[in-house]
Coordinates of C-alpha atoms in Angstrom, one line a residue:
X23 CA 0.0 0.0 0.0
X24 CA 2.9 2.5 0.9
X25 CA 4.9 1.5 -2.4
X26 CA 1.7 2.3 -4.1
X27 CA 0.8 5.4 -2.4
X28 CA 4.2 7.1 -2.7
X29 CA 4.3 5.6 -6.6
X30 CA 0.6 8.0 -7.3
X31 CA 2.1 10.6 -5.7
X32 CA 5.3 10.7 -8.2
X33 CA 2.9 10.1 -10.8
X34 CA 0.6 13.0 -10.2
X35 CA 3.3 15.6 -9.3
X36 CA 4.7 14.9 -12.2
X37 CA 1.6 15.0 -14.2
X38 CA 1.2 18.9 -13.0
X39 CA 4.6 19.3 -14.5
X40 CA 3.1 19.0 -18.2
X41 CA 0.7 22.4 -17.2
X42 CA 4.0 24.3 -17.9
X43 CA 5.1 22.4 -20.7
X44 CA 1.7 22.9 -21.9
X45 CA 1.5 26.7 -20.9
X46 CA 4.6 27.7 -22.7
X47 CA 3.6 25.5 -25.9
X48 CA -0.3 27.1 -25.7
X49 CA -1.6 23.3 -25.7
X50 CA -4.8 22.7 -24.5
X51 CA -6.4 23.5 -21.4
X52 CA -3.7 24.8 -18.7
X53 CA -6.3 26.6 -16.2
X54 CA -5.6 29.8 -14.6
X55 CA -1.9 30.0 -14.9
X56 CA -0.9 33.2 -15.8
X57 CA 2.9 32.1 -16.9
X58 CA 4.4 35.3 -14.6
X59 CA 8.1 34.5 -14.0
X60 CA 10.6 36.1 -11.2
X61 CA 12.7 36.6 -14.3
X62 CA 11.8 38.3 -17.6
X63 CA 12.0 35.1 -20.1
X64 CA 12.4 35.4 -23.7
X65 CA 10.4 33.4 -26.0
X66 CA 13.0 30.7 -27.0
X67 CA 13.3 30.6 -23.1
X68 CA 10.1 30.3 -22.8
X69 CA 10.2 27.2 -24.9
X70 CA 13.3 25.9 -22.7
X71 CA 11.4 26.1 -19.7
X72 CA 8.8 24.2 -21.4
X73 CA 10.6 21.4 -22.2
X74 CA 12.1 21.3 -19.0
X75 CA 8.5 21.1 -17.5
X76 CA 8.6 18.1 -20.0
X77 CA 11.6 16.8 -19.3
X78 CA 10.6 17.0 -15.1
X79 CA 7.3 15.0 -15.8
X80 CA 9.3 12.6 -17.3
X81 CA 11.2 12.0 -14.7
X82 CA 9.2 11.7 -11.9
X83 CA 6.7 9.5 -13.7
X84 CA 10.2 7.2 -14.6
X85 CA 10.8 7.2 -10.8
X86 CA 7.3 6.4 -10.2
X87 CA 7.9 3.3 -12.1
X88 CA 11.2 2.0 -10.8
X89 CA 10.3 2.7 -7.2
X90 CA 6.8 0.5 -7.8
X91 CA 8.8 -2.6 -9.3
X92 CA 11.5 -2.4 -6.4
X93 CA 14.5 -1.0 -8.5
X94 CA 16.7 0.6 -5.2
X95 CA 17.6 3.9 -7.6
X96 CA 14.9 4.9 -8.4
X97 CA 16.4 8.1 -6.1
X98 CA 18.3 9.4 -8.7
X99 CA 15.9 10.5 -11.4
X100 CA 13.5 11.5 -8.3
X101 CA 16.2 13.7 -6.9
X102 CA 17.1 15.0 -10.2
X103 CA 13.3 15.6 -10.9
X104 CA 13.2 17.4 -7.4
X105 CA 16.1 19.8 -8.3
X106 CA 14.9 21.1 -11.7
X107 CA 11.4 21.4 -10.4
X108 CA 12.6 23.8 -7.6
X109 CA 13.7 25.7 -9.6
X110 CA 11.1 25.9 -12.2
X111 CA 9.0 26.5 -9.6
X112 CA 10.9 29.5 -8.0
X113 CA 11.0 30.8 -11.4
X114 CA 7.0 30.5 -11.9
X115 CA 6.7 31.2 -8.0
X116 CA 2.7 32.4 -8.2
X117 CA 1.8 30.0 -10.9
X118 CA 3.8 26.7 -8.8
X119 CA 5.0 27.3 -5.6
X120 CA 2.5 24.6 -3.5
X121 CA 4.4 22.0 -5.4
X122 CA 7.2 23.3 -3.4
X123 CA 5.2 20.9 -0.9
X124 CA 5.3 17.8 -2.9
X125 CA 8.8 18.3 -3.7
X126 CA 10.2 18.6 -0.3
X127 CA 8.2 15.5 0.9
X128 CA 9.6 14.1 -1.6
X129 CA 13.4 15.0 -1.0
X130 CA 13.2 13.4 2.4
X131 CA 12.0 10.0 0.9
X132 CA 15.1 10.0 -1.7
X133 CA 17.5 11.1 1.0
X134 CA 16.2 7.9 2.8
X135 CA 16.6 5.6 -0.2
X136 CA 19.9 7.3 -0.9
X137 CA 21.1 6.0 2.5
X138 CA 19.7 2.8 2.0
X139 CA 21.2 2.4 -1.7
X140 CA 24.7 3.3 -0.3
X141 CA 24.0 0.4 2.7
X142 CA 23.2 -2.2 0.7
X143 CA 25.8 -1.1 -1.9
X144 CA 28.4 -2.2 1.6
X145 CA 26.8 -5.4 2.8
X146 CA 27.2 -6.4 -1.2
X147 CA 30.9 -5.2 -0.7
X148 CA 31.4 -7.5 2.3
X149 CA 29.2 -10.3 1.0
X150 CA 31.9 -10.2 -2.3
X151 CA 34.6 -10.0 0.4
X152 CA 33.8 -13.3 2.2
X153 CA 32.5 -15.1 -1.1
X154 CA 36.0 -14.6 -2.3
X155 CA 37.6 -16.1 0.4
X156 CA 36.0 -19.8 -0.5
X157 CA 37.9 -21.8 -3.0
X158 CA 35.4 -24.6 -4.0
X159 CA 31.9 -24.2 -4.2
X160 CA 30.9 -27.5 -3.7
X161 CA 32.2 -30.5 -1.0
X162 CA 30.8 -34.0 -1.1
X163 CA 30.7 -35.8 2.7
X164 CA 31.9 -39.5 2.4
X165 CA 31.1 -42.4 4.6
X166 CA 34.3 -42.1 6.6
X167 CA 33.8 -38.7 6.9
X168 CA 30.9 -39.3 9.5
X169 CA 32.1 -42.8 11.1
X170 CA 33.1 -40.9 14.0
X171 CA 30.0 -38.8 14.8
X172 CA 27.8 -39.0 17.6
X173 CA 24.3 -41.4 17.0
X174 CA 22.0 -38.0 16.4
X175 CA 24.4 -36.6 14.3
X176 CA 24.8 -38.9 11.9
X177 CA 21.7 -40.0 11.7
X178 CA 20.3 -36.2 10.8
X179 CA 23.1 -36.0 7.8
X180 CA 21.7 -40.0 7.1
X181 CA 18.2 -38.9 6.9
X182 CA 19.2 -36.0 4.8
X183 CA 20.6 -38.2 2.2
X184 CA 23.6 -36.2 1.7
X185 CA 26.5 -38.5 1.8
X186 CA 28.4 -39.2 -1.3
X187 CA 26.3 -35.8 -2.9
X188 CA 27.8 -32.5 -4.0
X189 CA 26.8 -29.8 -1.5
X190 CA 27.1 -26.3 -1.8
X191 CA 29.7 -24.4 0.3
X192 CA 28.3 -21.3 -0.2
X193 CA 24.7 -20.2 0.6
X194 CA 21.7 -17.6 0.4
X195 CA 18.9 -17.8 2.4
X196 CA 15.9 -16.0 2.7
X197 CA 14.3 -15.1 6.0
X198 CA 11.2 -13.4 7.1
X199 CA 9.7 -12.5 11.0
X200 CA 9.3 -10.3 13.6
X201 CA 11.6 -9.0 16.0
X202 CA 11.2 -7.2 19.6
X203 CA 14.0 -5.0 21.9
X204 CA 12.3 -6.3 25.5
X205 CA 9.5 -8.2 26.7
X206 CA 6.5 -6.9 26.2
X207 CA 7.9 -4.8 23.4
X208 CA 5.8 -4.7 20.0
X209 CA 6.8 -6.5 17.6
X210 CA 8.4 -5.1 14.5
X211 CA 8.3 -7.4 11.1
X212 CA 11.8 -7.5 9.1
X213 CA 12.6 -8.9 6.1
X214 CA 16.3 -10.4 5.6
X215 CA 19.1 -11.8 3.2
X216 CA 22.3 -13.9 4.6
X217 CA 25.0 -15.5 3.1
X218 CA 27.3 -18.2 4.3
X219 CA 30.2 -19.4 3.5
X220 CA 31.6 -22.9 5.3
X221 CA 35.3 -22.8 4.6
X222 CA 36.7 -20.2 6.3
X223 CA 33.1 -19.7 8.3
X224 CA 31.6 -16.8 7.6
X225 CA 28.2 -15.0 7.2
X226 CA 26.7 -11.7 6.3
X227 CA 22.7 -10.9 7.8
X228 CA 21.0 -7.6 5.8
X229 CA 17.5 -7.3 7.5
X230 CA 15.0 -4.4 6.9
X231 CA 13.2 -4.0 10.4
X232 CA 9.8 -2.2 10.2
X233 CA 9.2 0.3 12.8
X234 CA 6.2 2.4 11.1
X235 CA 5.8 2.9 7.6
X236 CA 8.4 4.2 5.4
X237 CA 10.7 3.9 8.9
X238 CA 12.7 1.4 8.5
X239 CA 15.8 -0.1 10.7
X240 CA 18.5 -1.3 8.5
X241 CA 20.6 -4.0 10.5
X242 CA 23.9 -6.0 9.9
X243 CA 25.1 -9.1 11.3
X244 CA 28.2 -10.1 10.3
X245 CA 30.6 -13.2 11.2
X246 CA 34.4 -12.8 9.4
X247 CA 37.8 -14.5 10.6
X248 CA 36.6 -15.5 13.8
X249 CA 35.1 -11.9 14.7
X250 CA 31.7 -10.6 14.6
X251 CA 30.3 -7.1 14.5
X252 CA 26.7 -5.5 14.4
X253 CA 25.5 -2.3 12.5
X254 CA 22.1 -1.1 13.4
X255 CA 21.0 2.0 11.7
X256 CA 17.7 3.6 11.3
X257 CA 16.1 5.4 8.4
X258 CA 19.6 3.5 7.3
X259 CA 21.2 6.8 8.1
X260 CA 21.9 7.0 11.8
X261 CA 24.5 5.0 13.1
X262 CA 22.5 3.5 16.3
X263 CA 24.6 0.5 17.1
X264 CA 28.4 -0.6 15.4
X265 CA 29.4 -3.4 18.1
X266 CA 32.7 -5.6 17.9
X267 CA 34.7 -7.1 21.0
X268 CA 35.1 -10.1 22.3
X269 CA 31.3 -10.8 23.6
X270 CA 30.3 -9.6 19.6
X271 CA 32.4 -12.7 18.2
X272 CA 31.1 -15.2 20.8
X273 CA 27.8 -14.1 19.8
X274 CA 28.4 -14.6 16.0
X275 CA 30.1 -17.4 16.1
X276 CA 27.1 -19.4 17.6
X277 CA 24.8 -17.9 15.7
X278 CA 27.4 -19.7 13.1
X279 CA 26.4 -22.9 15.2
X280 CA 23.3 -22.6 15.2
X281 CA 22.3 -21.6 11.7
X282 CA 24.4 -24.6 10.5
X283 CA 21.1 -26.5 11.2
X284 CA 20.1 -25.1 8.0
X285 CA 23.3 -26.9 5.7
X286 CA 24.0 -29.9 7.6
X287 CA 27.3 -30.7 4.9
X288 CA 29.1 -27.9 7.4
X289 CA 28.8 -30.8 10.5
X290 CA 31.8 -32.4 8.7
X291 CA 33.9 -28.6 9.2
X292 CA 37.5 -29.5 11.0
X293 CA 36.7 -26.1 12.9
X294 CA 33.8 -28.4 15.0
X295 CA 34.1 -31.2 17.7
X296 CA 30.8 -33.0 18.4
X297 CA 31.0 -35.0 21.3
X298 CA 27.8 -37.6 21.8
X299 CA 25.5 -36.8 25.2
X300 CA 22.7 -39.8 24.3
X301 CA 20.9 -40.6 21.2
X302 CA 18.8 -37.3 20.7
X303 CA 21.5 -35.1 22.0
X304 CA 25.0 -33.8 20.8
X305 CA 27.3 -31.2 22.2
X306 CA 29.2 -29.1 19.6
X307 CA 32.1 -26.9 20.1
X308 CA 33.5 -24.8 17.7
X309 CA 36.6 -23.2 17.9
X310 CA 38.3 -20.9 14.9
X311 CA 40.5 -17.4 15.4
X312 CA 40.4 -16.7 19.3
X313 CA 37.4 -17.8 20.1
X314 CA 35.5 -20.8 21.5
X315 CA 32.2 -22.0 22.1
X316 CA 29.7 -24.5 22.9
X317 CA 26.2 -26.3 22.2
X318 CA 23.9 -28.4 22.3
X319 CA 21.5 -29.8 19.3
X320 CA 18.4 -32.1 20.1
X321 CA 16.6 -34.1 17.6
X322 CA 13.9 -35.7 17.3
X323 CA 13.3 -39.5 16.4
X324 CA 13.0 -39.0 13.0
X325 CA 16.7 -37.3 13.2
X326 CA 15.2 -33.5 12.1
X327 CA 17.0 -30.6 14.2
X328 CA 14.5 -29.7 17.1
X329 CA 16.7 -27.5 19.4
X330 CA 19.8 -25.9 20.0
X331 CA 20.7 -24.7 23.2
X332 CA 23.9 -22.7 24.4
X333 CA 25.7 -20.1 26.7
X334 CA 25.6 -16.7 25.0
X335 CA 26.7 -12.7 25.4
X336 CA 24.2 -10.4 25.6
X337 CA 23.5 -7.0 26.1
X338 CA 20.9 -6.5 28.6
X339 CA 21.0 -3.0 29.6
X340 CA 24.2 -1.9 28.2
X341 CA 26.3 -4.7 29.8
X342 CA 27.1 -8.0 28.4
X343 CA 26.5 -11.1 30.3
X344 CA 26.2 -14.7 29.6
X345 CA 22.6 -16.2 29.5
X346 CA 21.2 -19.2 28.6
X347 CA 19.8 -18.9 24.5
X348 CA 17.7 -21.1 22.7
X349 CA 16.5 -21.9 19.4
X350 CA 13.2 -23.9 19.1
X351 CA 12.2 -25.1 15.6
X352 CA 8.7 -24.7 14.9
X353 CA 8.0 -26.2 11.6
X354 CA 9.8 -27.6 8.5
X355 CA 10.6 -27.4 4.9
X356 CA 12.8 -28.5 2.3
X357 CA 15.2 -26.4 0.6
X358 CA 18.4 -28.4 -1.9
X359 CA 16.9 -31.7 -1.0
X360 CA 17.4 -30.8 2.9
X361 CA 14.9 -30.5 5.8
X362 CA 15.3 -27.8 7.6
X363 CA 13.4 -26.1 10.5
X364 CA 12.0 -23.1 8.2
X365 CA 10.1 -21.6 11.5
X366 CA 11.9 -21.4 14.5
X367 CA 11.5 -19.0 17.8
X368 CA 14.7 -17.5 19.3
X369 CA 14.7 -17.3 23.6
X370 CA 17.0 -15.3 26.0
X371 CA 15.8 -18.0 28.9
X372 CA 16.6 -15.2 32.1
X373 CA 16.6 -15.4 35.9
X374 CA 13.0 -13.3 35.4
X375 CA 11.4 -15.4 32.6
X376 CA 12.1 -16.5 29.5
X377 CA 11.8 -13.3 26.5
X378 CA 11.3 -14.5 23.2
X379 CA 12.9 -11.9 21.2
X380 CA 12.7 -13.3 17.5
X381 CA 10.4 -15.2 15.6
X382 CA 12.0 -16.4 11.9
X383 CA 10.7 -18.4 8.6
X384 CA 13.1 -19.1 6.2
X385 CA 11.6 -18.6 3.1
X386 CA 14.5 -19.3 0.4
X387 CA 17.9 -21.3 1.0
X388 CA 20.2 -21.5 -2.0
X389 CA 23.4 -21.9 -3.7
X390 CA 24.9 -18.3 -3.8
X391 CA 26.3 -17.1 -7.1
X392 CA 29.5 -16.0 -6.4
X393 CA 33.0 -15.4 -7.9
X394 CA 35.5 -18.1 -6.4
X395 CA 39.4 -17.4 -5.5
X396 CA 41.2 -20.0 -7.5
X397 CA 42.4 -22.8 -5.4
X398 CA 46.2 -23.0 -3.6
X399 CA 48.4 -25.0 -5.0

């Protein structure tokens, strides 16, 4: 409804635009504009300006259009619309200055999809970055490659039908959800992208977090050489949140662990050491750059990922402090021949209660396309 909303209003601003055109060209009906300028115009300026009224319709009906099918720039020939029209309109102040109105509700949108273009344009930087670090885009896990796994384990890369397969090392997925700061918080819906990479480990998370409409929280999650950082900025332009230290990379790197339900080819990874607890349950610890952690992974009896359980930084209040995280899989799909837990709710379980802070549904998991690094030799 917003896209479309915004979209009209292009449209029809630049619509009026064609009065002028049609003012200076005496072309049918153009109302009660009187054509009075600030400056004394000559005819063949006259013409000029009409052209440019042209020219300025043009253009904001062309923005119209990319903005509606989801083109990112469609700023540019918004913002050079704006421009031109400002000053067409300062020149014909008493004929067009109340779309002086239009226009400036319009800058602010641009200057927010500016911001945004010029985000993304860096999360596709740092998604290049970690894609180029991977130097085979497929692995194939053998027999002996899982002899020494726990019972659970084993049995959820069995039932996946993955041994002896070519698997992708590198992966998109698609998430959708909602999202809250504290309990009892509303929830805000976000839409997300994240690639991983399995060898080195790696990931990049791009969400768009809905706060109201047309305010948007840009977030980025990002695991790289054993160190994580966070980027939270709203309206994409203010710089809310840009964590790293040592509590970021424990963070990320079990979010690592825990994602991984989602390609279970990565179990294989020399980085991990699964040790067996009973015949649902497996401890994993994963240890790469200076950092080490732990968890646990249930599953069920039909060998599906059901839970994953481990010791986690936070930040509750400004200070970081270990606390028991879950994730609880909800549901299931299947994505490259895999089944994964698509719906899945994510827990901080506290002294004070247990606050469920995310709720996720992967929509989308696929090979990335990706430029490779050729391999050592």
């Amino acid at each position: 409804m917003i896209r479309i909303l915004f979209s009209t209003l292009l449209v029809i601003h630049g619509l009026i635009h064609l009065l002028g055109f049609s003012k200076e060209f005496s072309m049918g009906s153009y109302g009660k504009l009187n054509g009075v300028t600030l400056l004394h115009l000559t005819k063949t300026q006259s013409k000029v300006a009409g052209v440019l009224w042209l020219v300025i319709s043009a253009l904001f009906v062309t923005a119209a259009l990319l903005f509606l099918i989801g083109i990112d720039r469609y700023w540019i020939p918004a913002a050079l619309a704006v421009v031109a029209s400002q000053i067409l309109i300062i020149l014909y102040w008493d004929d067009a200055k109340y779309g002086t109105f239009a226009n400036v509700l319009i800058l602010f949108v641009i200057i927010f999809a500016a911001a945004a273009t010029q985000f993304n344009g860096m999360v596709r930087k740092e998604v290049r970055h970690i894609t180029s670090q991977v130097s085979q885009d497929f692995i194939i896990v053998s027999e002996s490659d899982i002899k020494n796994l726990p019972v659970p384990v084993k049995r959820w890369l069995m039932v996946n039908d993955i041994i002896g397969k070519k698997m992708p090392t590198v992966l998109h997925v698609r998430q959708t959800g909602q999202m809250r700061t504290k309990p009892g918080a509303k929830w805000m819906p976000f839409e997300a992208e994240q690639f991983f990479t399995l060898n080195p480990p790696a990931f990049v998370w791009n969400a768009k977090i809905e706060i109201f409409p047309f305010m948007q929280i840009a977030g980025r999650d990002k695991y790289e050489n054993g160190e994580g950082s966070m980027l939270i900025k709203p309206l994409h332009i203010y710089t809310a949140a840009n964590s790293r230290g040592k509590e970021i990379d424990q963070g990320a790197l079990l979010r690592f662990l825990a994602e991984m339900s989602w390609f279970p080819q990565a179990a294989i990874s020399h980085y991990l050491h699964w040790e067996p607890i009973d015949d649902q349950h497996a401890k994993v610890t994963m240890a790469y750059g200076d950092v080490e952690a732990s968890g646990v992974y249930s599953f069920d009896k039909e060998g599906n990922v059901s839970l994953f359980e481990a010791q986690r930084f936070g930040d509750f209040d400004g200070i970081y402090k270990k606390e028991n995280w879950s994730v609880a899989t909800k549901g299931y799909s299947t994505f490259l021949g895999i089944k994964i837990g698509d719906k899945s709710e994510v827990t901080w379980k506290l002294k004070e209660g247990n606050f469920m802070w995310l709720k996720m549904e992967v929509t989308n998991v696929e090979m990335a396309k990706c430029k490779f690094r050729a391999p050592k030799k």
